[in-house]
Coordinates of C-alpha atoms and ligand atoms in Angstrom, one line a residue:
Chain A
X1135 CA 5.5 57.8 -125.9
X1136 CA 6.3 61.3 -127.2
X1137 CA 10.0 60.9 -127.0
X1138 CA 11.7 64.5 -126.7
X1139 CA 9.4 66.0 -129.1
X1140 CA 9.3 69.3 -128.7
X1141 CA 5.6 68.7 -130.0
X1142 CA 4.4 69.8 -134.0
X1143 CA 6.4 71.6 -136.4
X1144 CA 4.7 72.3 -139.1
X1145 CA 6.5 70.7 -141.8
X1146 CA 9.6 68.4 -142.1
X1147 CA 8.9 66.6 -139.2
X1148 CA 9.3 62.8 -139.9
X1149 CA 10.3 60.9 -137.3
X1150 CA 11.7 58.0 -139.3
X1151 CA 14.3 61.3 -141.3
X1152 CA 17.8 60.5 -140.5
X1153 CA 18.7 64.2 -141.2
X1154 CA 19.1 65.2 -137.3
X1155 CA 21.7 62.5 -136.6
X1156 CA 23.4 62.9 -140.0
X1157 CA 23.8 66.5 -139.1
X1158 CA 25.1 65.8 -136.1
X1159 CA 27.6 63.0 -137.7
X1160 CA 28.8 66.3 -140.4
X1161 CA 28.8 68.8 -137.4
X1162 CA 31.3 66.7 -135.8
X1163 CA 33.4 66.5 -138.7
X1164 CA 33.9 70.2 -138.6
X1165 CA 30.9 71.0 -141.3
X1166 CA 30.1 74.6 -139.6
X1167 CA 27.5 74.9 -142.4
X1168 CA 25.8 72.0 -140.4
X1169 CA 26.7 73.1 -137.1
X1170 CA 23.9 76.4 -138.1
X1171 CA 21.3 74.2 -139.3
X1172 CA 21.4 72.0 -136.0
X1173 CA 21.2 75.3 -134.3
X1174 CA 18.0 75.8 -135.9
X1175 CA 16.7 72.2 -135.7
X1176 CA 16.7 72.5 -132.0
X1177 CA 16.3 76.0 -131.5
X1178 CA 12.7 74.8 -133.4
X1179 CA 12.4 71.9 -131.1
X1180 CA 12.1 69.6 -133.6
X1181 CA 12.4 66.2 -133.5
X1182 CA 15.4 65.7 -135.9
X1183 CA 16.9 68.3 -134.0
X1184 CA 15.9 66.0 -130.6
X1185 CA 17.4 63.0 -132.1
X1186 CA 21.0 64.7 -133.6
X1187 CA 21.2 66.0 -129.6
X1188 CA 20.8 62.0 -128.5
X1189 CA 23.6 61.4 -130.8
X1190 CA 25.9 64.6 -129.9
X1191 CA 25.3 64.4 -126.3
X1192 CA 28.1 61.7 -125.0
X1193 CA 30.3 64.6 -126.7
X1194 CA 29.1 67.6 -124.8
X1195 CA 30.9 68.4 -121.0
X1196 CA 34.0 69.7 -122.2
X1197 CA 33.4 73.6 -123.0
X1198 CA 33.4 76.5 -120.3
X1199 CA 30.5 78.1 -120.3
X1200 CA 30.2 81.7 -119.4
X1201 CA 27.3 83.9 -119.4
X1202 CA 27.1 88.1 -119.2
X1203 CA 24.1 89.7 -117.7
X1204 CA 23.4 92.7 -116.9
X1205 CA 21.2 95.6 -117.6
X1206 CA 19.9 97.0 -120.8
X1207 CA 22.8 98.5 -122.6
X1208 CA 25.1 98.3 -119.9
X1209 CA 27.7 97.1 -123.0
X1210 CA 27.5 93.3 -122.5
X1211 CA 27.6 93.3 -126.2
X1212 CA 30.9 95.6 -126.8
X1213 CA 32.9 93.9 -124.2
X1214 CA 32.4 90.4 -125.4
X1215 CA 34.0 91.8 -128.8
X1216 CA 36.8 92.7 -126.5
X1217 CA 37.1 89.9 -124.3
X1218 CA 36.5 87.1 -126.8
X1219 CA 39.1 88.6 -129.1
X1220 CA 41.5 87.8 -126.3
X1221 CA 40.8 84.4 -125.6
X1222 CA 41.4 84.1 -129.3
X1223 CA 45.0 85.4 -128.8
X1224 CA 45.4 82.6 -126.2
X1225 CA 44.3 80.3 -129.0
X1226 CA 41.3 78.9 -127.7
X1227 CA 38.0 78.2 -130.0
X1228 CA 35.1 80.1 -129.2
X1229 CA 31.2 80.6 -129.5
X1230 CA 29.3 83.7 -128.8
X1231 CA 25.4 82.9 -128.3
X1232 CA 23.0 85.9 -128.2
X1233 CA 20.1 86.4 -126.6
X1234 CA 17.8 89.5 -127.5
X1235 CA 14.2 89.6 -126.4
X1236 CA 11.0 89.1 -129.0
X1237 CA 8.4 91.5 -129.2
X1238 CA 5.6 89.6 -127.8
X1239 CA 3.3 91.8 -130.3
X1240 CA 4.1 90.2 -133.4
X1241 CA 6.5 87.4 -131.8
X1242 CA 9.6 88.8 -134.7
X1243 CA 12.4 90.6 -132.9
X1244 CA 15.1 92.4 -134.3
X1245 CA 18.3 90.9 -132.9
X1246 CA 21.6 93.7 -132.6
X1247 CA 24.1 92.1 -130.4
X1248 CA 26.1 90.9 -133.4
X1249 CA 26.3 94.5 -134.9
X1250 CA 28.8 95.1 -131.7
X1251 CA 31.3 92.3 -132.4
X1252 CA 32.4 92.8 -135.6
X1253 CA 35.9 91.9 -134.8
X1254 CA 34.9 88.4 -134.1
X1255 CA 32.7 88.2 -137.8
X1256 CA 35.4 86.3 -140.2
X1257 CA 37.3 84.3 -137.5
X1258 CA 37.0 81.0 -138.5
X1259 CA 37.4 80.1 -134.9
X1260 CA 34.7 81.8 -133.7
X1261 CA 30.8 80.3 -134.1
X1262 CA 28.0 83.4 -133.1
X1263 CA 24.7 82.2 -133.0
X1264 CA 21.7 85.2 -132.2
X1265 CA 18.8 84.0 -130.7
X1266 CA 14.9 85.6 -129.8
X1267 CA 14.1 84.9 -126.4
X1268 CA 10.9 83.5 -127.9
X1269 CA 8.5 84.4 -125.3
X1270 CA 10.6 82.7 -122.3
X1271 CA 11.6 84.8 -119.3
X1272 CA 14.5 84.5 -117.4
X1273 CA 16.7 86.3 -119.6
X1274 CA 17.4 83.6 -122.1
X1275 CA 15.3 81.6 -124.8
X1276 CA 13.5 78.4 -124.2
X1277 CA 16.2 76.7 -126.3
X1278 CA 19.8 78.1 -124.9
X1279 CA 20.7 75.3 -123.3
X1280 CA 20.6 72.9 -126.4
X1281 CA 21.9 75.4 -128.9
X1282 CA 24.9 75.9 -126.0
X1283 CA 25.0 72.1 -126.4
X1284 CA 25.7 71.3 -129.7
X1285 CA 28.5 73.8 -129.8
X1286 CA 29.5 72.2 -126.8
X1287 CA 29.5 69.0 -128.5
X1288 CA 31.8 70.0 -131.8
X1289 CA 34.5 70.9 -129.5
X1290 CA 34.0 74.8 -128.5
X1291 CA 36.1 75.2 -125.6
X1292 CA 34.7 78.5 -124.4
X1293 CA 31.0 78.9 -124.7
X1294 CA 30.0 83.3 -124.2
X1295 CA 25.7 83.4 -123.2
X1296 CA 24.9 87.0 -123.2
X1297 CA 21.5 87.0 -122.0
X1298 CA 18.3 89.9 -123.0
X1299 CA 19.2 93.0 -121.1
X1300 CA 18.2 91.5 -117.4
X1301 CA 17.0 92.9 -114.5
X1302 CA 16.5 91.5 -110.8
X1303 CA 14.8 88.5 -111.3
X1304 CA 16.8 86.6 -115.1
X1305 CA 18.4 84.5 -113.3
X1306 CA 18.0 81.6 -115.3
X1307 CA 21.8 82.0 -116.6
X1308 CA 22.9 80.4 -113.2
X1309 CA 21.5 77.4 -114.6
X1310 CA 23.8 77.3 -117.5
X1311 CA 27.1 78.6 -116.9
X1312 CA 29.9 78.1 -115.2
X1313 CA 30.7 81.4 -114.8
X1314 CA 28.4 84.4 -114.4
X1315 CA 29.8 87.5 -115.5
X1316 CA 27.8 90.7 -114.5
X1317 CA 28.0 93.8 -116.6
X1318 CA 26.9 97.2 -114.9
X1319 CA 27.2 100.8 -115.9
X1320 CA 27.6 103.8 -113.8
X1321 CA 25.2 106.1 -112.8
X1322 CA 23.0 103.0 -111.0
X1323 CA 22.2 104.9 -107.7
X1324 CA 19.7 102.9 -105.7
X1325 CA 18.7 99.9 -108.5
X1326 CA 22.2 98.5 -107.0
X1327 CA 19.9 97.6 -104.0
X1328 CA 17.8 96.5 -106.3
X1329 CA 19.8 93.7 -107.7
X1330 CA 21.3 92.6 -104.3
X1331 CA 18.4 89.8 -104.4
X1332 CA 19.1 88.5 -108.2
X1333 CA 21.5 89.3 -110.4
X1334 CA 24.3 90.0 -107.8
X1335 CA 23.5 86.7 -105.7
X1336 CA 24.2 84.7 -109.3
X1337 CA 27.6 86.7 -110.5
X1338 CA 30.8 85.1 -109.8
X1339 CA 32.5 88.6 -111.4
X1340 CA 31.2 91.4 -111.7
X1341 CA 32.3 94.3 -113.9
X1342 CA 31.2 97.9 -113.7
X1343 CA 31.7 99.0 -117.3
X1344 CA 31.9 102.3 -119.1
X1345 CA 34.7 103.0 -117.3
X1346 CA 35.7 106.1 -119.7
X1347 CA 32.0 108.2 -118.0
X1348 CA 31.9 109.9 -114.4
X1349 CA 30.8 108.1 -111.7
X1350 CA 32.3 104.8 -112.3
X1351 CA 33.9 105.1 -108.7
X1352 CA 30.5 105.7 -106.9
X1353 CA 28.8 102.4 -108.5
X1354 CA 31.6 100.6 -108.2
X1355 CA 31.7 101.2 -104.3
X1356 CA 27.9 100.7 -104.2
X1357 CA 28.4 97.8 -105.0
X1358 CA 31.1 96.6 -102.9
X1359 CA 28.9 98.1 -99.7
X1360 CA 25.9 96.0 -100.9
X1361 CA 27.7 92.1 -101.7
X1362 CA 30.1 93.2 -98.5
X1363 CA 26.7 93.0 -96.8
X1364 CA 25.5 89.4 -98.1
X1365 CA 28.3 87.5 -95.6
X1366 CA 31.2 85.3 -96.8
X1367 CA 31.2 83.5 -100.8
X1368 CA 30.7 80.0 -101.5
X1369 CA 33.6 78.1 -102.1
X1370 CA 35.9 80.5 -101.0
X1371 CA 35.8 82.4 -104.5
X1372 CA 35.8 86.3 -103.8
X1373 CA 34.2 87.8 -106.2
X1374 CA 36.4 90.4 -108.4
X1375 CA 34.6 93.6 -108.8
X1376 CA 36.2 95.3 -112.0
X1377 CA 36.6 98.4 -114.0
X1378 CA 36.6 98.7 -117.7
X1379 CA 35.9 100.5 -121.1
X1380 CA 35.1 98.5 -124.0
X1381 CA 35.0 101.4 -125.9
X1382 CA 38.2 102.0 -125.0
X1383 CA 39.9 98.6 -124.4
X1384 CA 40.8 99.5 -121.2
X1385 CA 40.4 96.7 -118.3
X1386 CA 39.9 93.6 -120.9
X1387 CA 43.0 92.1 -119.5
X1388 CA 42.0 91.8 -116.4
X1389 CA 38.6 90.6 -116.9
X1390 CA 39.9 87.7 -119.0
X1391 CA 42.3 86.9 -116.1
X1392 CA 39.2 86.9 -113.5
X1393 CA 37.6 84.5 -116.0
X1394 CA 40.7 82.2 -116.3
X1395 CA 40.8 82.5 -112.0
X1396 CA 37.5 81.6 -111.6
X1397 CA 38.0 78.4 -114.2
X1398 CA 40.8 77.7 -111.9
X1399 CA 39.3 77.9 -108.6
X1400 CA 36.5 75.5 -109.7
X1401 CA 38.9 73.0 -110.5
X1402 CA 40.7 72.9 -108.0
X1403 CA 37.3 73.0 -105.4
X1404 CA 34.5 70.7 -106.4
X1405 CA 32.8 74.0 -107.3
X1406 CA 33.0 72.4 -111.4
X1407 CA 31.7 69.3 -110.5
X1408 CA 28.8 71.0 -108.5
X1409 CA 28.2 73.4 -111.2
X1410 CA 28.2 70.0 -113.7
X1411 CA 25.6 68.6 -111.3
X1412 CA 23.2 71.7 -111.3
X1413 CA 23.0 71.9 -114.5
X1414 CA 22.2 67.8 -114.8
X1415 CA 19.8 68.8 -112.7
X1416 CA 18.4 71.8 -114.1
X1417 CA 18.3 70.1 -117.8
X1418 CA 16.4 67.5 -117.0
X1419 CA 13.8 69.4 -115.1
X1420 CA 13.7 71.4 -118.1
X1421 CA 12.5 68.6 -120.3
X1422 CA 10.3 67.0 -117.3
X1423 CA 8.0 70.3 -117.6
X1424 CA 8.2 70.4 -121.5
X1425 CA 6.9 66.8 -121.1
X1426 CA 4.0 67.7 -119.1
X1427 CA 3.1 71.0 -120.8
X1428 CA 2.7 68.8 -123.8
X1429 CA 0.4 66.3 -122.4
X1430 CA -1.3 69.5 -120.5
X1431 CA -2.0 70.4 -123.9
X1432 CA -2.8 66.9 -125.1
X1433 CA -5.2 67.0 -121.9
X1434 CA -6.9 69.5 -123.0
X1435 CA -7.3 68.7 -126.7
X1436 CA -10.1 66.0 -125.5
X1437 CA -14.0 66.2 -125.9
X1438 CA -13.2 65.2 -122.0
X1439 CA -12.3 68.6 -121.6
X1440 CA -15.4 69.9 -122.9
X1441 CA -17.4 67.7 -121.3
X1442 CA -16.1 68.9 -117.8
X1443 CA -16.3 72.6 -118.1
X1444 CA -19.6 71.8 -119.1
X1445 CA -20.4 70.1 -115.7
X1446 CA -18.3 72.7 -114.0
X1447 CA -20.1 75.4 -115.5
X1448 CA -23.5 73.8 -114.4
X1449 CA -21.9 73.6 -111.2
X1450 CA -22.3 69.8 -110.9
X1451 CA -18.6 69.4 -111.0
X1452 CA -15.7 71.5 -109.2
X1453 CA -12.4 72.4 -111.2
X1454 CA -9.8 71.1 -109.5
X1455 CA -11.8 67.7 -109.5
X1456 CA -12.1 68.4 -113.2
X1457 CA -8.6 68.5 -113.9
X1458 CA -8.1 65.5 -111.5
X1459 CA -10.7 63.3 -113.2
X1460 CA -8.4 64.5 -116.8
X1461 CA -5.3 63.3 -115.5
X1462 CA -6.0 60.6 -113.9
X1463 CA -8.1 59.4 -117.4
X1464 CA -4.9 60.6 -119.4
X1465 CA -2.4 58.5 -117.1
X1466 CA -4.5 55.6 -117.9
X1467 CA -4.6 55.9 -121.4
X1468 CA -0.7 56.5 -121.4
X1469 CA -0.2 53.4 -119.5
X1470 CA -2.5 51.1 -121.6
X1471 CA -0.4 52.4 -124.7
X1472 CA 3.1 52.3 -122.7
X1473 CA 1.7 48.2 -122.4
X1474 CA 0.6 47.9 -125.6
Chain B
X646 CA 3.2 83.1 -125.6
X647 CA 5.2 80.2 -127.1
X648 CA 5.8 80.1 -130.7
X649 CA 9.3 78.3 -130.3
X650 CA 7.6 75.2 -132.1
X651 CA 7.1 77.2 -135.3
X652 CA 9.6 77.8 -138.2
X653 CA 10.2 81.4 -137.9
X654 CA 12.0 83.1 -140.6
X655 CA 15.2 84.0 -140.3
X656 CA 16.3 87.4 -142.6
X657 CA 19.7 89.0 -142.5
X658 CA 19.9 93.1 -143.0
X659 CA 23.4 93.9 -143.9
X660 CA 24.7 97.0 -144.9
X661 CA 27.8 96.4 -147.3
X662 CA 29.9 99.3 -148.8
X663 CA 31.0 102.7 -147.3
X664 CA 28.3 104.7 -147.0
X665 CA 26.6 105.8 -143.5
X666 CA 23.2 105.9 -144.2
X667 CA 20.9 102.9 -142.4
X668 CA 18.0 104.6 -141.7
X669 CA 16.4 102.6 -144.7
X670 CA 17.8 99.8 -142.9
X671 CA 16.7 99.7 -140.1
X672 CA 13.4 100.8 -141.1
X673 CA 12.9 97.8 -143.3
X674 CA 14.4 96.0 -140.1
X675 CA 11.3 97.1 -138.1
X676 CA 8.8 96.1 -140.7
X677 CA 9.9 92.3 -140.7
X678 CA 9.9 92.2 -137.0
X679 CA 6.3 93.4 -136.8
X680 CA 5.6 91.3 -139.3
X681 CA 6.7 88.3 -137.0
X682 CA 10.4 87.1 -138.3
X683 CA 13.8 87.4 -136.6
X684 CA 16.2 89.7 -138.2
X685 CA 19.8 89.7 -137.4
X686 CA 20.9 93.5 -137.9
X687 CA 24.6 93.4 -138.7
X688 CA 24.9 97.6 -139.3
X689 CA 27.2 99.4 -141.4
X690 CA 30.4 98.6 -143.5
X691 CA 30.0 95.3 -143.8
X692 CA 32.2 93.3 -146.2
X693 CA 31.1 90.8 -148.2
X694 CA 33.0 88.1 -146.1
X695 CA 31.0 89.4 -143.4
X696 CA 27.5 89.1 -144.9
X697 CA 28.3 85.6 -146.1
X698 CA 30.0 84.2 -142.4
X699 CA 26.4 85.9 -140.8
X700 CA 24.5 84.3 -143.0
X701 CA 26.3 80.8 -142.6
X702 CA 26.6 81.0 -138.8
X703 CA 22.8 82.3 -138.3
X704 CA 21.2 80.0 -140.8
X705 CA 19.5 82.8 -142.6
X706 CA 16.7 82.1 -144.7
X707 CA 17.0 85.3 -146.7
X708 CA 19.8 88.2 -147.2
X709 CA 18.9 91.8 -147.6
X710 CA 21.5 94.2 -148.8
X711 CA 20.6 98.0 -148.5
X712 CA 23.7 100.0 -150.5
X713 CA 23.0 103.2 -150.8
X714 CA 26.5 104.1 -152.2
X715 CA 25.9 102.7 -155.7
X716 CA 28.6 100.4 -155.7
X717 CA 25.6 97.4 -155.8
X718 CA 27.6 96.1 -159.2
X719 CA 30.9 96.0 -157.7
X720 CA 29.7 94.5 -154.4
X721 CA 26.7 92.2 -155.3
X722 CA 29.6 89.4 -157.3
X723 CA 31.8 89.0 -154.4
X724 CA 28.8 88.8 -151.7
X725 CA 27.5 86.3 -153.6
X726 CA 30.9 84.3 -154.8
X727 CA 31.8 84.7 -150.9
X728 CA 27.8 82.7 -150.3
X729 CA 29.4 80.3 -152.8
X730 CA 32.4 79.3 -151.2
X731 CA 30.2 78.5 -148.1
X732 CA 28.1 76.3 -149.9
X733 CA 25.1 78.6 -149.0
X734 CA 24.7 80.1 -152.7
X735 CA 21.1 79.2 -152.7
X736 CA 20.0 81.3 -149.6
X737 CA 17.7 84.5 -151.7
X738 CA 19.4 87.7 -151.7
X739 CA 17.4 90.9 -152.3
X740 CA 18.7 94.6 -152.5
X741 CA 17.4 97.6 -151.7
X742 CA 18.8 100.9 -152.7
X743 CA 18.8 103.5 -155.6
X744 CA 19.5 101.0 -158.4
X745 CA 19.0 102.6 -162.3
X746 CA 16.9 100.1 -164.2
X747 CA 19.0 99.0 -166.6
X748 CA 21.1 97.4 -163.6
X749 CA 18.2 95.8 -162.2
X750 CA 18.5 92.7 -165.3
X751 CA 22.3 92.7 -164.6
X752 CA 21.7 92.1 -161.1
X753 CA 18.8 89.6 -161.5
X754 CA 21.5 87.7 -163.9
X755 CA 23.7 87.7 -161.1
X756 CA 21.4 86.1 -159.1
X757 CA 20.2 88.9 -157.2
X758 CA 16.2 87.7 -156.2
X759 CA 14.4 91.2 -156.4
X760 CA 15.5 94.9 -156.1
X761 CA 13.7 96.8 -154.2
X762 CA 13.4 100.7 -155.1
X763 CA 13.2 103.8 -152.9
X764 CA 9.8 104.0 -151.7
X765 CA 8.4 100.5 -152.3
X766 CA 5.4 99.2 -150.1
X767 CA 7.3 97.4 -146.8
X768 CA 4.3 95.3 -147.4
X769 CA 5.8 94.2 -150.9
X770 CA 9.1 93.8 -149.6
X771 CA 7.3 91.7 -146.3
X772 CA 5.1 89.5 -148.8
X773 CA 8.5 89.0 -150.9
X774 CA 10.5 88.2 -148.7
X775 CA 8.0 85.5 -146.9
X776 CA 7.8 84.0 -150.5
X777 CA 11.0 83.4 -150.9
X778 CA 11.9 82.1 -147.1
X779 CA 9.2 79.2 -148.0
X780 CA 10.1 78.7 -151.3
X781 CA 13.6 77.8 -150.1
X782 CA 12.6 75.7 -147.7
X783 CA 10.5 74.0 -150.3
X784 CA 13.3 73.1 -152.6
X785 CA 15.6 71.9 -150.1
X786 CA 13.7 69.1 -148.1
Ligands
GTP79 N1 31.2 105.3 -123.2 C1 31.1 104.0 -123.4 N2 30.1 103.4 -124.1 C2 30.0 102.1 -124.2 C3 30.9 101.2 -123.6 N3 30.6 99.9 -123.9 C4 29.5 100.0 -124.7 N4 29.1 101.3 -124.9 C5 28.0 101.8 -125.7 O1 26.8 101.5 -125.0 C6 25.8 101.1 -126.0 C7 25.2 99.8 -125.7 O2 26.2 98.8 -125.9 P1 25.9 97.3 -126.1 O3 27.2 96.5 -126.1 O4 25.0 97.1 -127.2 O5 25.1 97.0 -124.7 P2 24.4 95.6 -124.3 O6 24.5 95.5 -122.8 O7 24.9 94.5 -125.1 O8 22.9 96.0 -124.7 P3 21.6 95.0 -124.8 O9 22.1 93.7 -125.5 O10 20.7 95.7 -125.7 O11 21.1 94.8 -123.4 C8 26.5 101.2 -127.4 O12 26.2 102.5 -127.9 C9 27.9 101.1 -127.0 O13 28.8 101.7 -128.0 C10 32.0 101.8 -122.8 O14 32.8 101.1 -122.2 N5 32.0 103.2 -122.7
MG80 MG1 23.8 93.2 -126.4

């Protein structure tokens, strides 16, 4: 059966190559030079990449994951310089990961976040990864999860996702973080209604940056009107709504505070242990529909196939019977070979 | 569209040295996205610690250096003894700039993979660039 394959790469792929979990066995070790090539192993979906994640797994579950989101340029970027920079003054081992969107013209994509955190560039303990959303909405790419997992695994304790500049309905952060951090700018008149059913449903903090322009107080009270409006918070967490520059370094403190509350709170709740769970959840529904798309595809790479829209063409056949009479053919074969 | 299967390249644009310009940069930037890779644009000042820990951490395929500042024979050694120290020496680096020729065989000898010139095709530096990314890749499975 087509164990976590994340289906053909074009070359390198031999299943029987003990690269992914020797990778994986250096990675631990503190090889950061093999920490980046497992990032692109499974960021690739390969197979060696599938097998060093088997073997890095039992490791993963101790990092905090927290993702910004927020609209395009609001300076998710420029505060992560800031606010990492101070969980590095508390000591702590970071990773930043990047998301920027691909152009879905030519599929390349220029990727800028990392031109904003230059202060984080030479810290050996700081690890950040850019990735190209690669075609998959929902604000982040297809592979965040296990590129957030193998830094998980080699001991990062705080994990920073900034997904693509998102609007109402990237939500897909939720899935991965512990923490959502939302990053506004002023001058967001009526979208703030806009995001009342999204984004602002997801955020556990929310920060109205760009604190140094006009009209910071106007968004900022916007937004209180509209999540004042949504009835009480799960878990008894009330969500910060917070001011700052990170141009000007002005409200880092506090944000890294709200982050270190929140931590706090979901310790001492179940609201970690929940968060754990969705995710469990969320992962392995993740690879459940990568399963299936691949043996859609393998479905459909059958003279079967071309026999059926044939018949439905000549109208002796109707799709949805089409597709039924495909499965049900592919099942079988799967089982026989499961057997055998 | 899903081309997350495939092995897209990977291509550094860093801007070392002290002078502002990265229009070049960015242009060049541009081209290789439309030409289908992923660049990670790292912007101005850049020292050569910082090109080398980008490259590491992003598992580049290829570096491209624009210095405008003519410095290049000053700058080029320590990016590429910094690439070195990381154990990533073999990664291609290519420069673009105003280089005089008779630096072009100093930099080849220091390892420096092509030099491209002020108004060279984008589609030379694309076709380059691709070469090199696979040629890499070649050599190290
Ligand atoms: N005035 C002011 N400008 C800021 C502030 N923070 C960021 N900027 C500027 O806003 C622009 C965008 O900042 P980024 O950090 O790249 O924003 P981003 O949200 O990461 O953008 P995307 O990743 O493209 O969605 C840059 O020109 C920043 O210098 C701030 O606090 N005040
Ligand atoms: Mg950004």
């Amino acid at each position: 059966m087509t164990q976590r394959s994340g289906s053909s790469v074009a070359e390198g792929d031999s299943p029987s190559s003990s690269l992914g979990p020797d990778l994986a066995r250096s990675a631990l070790a503190g090889d950061r030079r093999a920490v980046a090539r497992l990032l692109t192993l499974v960021e690739n979906g390969t197979e060696e990449g599938a097998a060093a994640l088997t073997e890095l797994y039992p490791h993963t579950g101790g990092a905090h994951v927290i993702g910004f989101t927020g609209s395009p340029g609001a300076g998710k970027s420029t505060l992560l310089n800031c606010v990492a920079q101070a969980f590095r003054h508390r000591g702590n081992t970071l990773a930043v990961v990047a998301v920027d969107p691909t152009s879905p013209f030519s599929g390349g994509s220029v990727l800028g976040d990392r031109l904003r955190m230059r202060d984080l560039v030479t810290d050996s303990g700081v690890f950040i990864r850019s990735m190209a959303s690669r075609g998959h909405p929902g604000g982040l790419a297809h592979a965040t999860r296990d590129v957030v997992s193998v830094l998980d695994a080699v001991g990062t304790g705080f994990i920073f996702v900034e997904t693509v500049g998102a609007g109402q309905a990237q939500v897909d952060i939720a899935r991965l973080a512990h923490t959502v951090v939302l990053v506004e700018a002023p001058g967001m008149g009526d979208e703030v209604q806009a995001l009342k059913a999204g984004l602002l449903e997801i955020a556990d903090i929310i920060v109205v940056n760009k604190g140094d322009r006009p009209e910071v107080q106007q968004t900022v009270q916007a937004i209180r009107t509209v999540i004042a409006g949504s009835g009480s918070v799960a878990g008894g967490w009330e969500i910060p709504i917070l001011r700052t520059s990170a141009t000007e370094r002005t409200g880092i403190e506090a944000l890294v505070e709200a982050i270190l509350a929140h931590r706090q709170h979901m310790q001492a709740t179940d609201l970690w242990s929940a968060r754990q769970a969705r995710q469990a959840y969320a992962d392995i529904e993740g690879w459940l529909r990568r399963y299936f798309d691949e043996w859609v595809a393998q479905c459909m790479d059958t003279r079967d196939y071309d026999a059926l829209a044939e018949a439905v063409v000549r109208r002796a056949c109707d799709p949805a019977t089409a597709a039924h009479s495909l499965l049900t053919r592919f099942t079988e074969g799967l089982c026989s070979k499961l057997k055998g | 569209m899903d081309i997350g299967n495939e092995q897209v390249i990977r291509v550094l644009i860093a801007k070392p040295g002290l002078d502002g310009h990265d229009r070049g940069a960015k242009v060049v930037a541009r081209a290789l996205r439309d030409a289908g890779m992923e660049v990670i644009y790292t912007g101005l000042r850049q020292t050569p610690a910082m090109v080398a820990e980008a490259a590491l951490q992003e598992d580049i395929d290829v570096v491209g250096l624009s210095i405008l500042s003519g410095a290049h024979l000053a700058l080029v050694p320590r990016i590429m003894q910094e690439l070195k120290e990381r154990e990533i020496a073999d990664i291609p680096v290519f420069l673009g700039g105003i280089v005089p020729k008779e630096d072009i065989a100093v930099l080849r000898d220091m390892g420096v993979a092509g030099v491209f010139g002020p108004g060279t095709e984008t589609r030379a530096i694309i076709a380059d660039i691709r070469e090199a990314a696979v040629a890499r890749r070649k050599a190290s499975r």
